[in-house]
Coordinates of C-alpha atoms and ligand atoms in Angstrom, one line a residue:
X1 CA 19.5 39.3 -55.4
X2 CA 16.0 39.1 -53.9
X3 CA 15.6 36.1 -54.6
X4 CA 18.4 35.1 -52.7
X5 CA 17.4 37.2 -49.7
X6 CA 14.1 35.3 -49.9
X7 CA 16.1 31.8 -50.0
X8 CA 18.0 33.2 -46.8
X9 CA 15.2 34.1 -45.0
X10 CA 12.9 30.8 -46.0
X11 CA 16.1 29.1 -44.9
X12 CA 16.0 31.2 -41.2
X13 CA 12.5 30.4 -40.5
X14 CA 13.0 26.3 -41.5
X15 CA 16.0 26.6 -38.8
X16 CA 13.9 28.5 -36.6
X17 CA 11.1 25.8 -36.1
X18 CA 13.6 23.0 -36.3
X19 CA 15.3 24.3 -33.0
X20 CA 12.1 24.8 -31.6
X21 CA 10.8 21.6 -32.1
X22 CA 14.1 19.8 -30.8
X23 CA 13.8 22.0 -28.0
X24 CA 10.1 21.0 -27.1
X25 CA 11.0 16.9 -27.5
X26 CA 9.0 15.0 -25.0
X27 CA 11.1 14.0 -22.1
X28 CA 10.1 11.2 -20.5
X29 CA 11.1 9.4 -17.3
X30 CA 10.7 6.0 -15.4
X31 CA 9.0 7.0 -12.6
X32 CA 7.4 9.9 -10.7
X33 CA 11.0 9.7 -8.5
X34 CA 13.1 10.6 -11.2
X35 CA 10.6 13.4 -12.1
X36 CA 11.9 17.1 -11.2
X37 CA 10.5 17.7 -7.9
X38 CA 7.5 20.3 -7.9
X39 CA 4.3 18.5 -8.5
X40 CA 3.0 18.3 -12.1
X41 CA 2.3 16.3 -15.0
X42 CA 4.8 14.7 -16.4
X43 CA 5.6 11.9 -19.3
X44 CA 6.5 8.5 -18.2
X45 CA 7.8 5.5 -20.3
X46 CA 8.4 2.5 -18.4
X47 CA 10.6 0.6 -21.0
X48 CA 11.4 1.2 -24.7
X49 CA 8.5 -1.1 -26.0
X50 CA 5.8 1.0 -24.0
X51 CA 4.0 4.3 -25.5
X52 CA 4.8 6.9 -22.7
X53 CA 2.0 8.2 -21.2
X54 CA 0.7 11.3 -19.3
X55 CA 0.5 11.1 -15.5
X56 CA 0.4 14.0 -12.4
X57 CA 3.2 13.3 -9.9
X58 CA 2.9 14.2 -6.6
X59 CA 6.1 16.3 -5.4
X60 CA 5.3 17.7 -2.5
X61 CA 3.5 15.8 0.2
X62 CA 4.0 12.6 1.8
X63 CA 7.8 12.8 0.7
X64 CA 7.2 13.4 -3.4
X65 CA 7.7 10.8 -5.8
X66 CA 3.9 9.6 -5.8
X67 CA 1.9 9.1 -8.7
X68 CA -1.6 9.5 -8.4
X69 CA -4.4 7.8 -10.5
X70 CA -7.3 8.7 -9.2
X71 CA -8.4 12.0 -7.8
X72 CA -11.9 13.7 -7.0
X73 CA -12.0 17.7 -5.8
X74 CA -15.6 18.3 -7.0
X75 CA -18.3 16.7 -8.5
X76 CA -17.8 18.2 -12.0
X77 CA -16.2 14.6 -13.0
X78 CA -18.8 11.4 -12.7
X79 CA -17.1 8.2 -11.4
X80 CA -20.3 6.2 -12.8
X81 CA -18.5 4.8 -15.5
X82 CA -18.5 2.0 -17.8
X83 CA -16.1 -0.9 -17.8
X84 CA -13.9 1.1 -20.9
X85 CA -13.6 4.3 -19.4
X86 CA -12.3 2.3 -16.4
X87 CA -10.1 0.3 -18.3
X88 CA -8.5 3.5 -20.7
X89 CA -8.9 6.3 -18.1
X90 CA -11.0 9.4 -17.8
X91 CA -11.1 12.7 -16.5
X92 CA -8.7 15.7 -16.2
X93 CA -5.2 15.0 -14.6
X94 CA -5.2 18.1 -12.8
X95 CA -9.1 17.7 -11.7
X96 CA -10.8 14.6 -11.4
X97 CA -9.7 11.7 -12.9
X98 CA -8.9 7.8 -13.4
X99 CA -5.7 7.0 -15.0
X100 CA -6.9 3.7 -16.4
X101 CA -6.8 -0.1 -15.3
X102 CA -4.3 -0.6 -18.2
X103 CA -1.9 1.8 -17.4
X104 CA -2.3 1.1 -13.3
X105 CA -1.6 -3.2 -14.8
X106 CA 1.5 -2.3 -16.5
X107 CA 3.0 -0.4 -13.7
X108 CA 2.5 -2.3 -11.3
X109 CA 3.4 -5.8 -13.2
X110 CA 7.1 -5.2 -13.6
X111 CA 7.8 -3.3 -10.2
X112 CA 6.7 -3.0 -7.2
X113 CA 4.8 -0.2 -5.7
X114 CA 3.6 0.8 -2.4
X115 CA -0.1 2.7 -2.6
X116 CA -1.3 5.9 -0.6
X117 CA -4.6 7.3 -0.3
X118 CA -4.8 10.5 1.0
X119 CA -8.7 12.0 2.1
X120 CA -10.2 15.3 3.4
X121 CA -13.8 15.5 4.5
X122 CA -16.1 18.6 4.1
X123 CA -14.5 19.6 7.5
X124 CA -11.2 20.0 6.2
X125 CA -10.0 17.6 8.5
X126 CA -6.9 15.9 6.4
X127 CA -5.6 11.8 7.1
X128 CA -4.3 9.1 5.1
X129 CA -3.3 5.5 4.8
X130 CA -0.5 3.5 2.9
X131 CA -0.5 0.2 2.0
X132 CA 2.5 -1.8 1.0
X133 CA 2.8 -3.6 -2.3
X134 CA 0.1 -2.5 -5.0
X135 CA -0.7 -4.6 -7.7
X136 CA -3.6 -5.0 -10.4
X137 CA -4.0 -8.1 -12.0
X138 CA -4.6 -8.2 -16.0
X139 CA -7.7 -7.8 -17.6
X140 CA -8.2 -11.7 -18.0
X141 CA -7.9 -11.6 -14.4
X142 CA -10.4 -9.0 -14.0
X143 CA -7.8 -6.5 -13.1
X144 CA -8.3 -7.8 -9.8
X145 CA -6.9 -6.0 -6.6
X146 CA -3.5 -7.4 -4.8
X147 CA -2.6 -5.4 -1.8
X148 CA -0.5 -6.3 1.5
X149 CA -2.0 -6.4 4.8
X150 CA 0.9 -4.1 6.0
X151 CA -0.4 -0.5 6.5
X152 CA -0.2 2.5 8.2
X153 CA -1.7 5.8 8.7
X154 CA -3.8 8.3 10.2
X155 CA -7.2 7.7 8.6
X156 CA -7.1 3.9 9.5
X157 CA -7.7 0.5 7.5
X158 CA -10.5 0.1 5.0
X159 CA -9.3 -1.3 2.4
X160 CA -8.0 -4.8 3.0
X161 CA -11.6 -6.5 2.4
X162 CA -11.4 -5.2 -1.4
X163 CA -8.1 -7.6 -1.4
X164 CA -8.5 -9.9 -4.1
X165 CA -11.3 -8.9 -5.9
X166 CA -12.2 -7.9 -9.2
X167 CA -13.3 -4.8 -10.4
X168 CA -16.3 -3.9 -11.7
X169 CA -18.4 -1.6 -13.1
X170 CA -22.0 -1.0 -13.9
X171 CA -21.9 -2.5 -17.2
X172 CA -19.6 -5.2 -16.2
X173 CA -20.3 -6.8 -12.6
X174 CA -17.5 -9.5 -11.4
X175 CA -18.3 -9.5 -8.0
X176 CA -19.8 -12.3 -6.1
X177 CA -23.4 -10.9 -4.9
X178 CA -26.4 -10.9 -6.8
X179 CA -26.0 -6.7 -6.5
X180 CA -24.8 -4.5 -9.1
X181 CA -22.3 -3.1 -7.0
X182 CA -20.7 -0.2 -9.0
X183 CA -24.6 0.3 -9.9
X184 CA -25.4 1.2 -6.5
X185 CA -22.5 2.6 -5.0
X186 CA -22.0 5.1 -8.1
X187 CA -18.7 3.8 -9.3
X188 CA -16.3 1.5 -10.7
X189 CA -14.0 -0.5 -7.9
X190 CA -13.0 -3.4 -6.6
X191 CA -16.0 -4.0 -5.3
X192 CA -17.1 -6.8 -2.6
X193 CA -20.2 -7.6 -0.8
X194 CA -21.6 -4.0 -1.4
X195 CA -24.2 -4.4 1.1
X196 CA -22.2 -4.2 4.3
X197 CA -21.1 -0.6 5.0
X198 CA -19.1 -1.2 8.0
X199 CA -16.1 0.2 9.2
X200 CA -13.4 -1.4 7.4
X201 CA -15.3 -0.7 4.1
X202 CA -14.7 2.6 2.0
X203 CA -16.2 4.3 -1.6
X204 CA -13.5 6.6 -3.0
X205 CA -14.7 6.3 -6.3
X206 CA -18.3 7.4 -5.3
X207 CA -21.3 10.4 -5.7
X208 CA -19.3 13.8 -4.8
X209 CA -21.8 15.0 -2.7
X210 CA -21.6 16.5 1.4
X211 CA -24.9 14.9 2.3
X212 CA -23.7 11.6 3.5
X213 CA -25.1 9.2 1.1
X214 CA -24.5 5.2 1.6
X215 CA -22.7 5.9 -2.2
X216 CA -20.9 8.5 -1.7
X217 CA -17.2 9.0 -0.8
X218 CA -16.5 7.3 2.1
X219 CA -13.5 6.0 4.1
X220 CA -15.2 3.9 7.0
X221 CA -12.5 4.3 10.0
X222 CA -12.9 8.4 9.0
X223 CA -15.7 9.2 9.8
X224 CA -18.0 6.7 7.4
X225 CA -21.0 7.7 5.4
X226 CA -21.9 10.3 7.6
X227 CA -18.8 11.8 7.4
X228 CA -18.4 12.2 3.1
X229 CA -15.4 13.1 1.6
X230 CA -14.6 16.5 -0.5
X231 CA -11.3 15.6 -1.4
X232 CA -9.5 11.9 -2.2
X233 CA -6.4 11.2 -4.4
X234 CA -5.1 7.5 -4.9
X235 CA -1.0 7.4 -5.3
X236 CA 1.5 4.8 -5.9
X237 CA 5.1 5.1 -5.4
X238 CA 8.1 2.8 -6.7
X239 CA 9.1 1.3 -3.7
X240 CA 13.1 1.6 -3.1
Ligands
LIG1 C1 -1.5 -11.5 -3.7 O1 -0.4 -12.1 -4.5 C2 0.4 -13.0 -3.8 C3 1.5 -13.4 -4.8 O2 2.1 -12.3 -5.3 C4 -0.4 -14.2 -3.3 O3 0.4 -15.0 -2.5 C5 -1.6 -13.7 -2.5 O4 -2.4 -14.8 -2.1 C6 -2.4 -12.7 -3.2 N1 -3.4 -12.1 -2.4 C7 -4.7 -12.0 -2.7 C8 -5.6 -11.4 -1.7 O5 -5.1 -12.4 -3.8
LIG2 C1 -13.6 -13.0 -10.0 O1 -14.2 -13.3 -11.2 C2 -14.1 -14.7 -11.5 C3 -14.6 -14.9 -12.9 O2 -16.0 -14.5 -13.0 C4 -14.8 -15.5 -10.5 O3 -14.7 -16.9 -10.7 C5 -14.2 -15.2 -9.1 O4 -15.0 -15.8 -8.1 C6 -14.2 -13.7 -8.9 N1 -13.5 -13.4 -7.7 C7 -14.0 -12.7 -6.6 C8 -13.1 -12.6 -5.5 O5 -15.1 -12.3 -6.6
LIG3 C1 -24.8 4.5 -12.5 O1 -25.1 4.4 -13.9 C2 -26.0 3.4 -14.2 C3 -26.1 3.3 -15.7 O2 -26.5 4.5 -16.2 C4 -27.4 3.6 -13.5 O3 -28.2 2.6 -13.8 C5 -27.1 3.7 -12.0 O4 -28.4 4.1 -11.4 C6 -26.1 4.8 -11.7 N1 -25.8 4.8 -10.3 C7 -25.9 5.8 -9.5 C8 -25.6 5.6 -8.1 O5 -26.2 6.9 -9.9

């Protein structure tokens, strides 16, 4: 008889943590879009053949529906990364973070997505810009950068002269001068002719810092380097 009540029992718990782990299954979706709409992190699987992954949607602003894969709020996170971390991600998605070159490649390859970078300096004066038609190249392309010239916005346009480039990092420079470009400007990007800090360039991926450093993070037609930004996020969004 007790042993039979044990049997019961054993057999309770077993069901017990069966329905619980059915009920926590990973759902996944296709896109940020089909996400439920408050802003969080959700698991995406683009096809059956590809590992879902983690990524932070963006539900709420600009219309919902945006990922984001890359975001700075404080300087707890550095951008000064090697070519890997660039390539597999870093950071916290609900902090700072990259979502990886990888993960932005396979997106991007089999859809296509327009990209919004959103920006608040130390100010809190808010803007952003939007390009159309986001895409980064493979690896054996050097996950180079293919945007459209089409954009609008309220920060303006500095972005278009990273068009067609590679990225690079400090350990791995593709660009075309003889300066280490992520080196000096304290990140991994799609770097080009690092030098020039005029007005149609920008550093999101730079030093988080308020004191208006050549590499920190800048968006040239907001303000520039003397100007530094607190707050940047990077978003793509399936385009309809
Ligand atoms: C972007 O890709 C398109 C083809 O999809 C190509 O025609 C264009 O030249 C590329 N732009 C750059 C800057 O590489
Ligand atoms: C990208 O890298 C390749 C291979 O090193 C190089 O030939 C090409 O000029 C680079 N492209 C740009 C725009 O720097
Ligand atoms: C980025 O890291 C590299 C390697 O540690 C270093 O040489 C470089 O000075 C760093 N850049 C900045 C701006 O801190």
């Amino acid at each position: 008889m007790l042993a039979l009540a044990f049997l019961i029992k054993v057999y309770f718990i077993y069901e017990l943590l069966r329905s619980s782990k059915v009920s926590s299954a990973r759902i996944t979706f296709k896109s940020c879009g089909e996400a439920p709409a408050h802003s969080e992190i959700y698991w995406i699987r683009l096809s059956e053949t590809n590992a879902p992954f983690q990524v932070f949607c963006e539900q709420e602003k600009f219309g919902g529906g945006w990922l984001v894969f890359q975001s700075r709020y404080d300087g707890t996170t550095s951008f000064n990364r090697t070519w890997n971390e660039y390539k597999y991600g870093f950071g916290d998605l609900r902090n700072n973070f990259w979502l990886g070159l990888d993960k932005l490649h396979q997106l991007t390859s089999v859809a296509n997505y327009d990209l919004l970078i959103s920006m608040a300096n130390y100010l809190d004066f808010m803007a952003y810009q939007k390009y159309e038609n986001f895409r980064v190249d493979g690896e054996d392309k050097l996950y180079s950068l293919n945007v459209s010239e089409q954009n609008t916005g309220t920060a303006g346009e500095s972005l278009l002269a990273y068009n067609g480039a590679n990225f690079s990092t400090f350990d791995k420079d593709n660009g075309q001068i003889t300066a280490n470009c992520a080196s000096e400007m304290g990140g991994g990007f799609w770097h080009h002719d690092c030098r020039i800090q005029t007005k149609d360039r920008s550093n999101v991926n730079g030093l988080h810092s308020d004191r208006g450093l050549n590499n920190g993070i800048w968006w040239g037609e907001f303000g520039g380097i003397n100007e530094p930004l607190k707050h940047v996020r990077l978003h793509i969004k399936l385009k309809n």
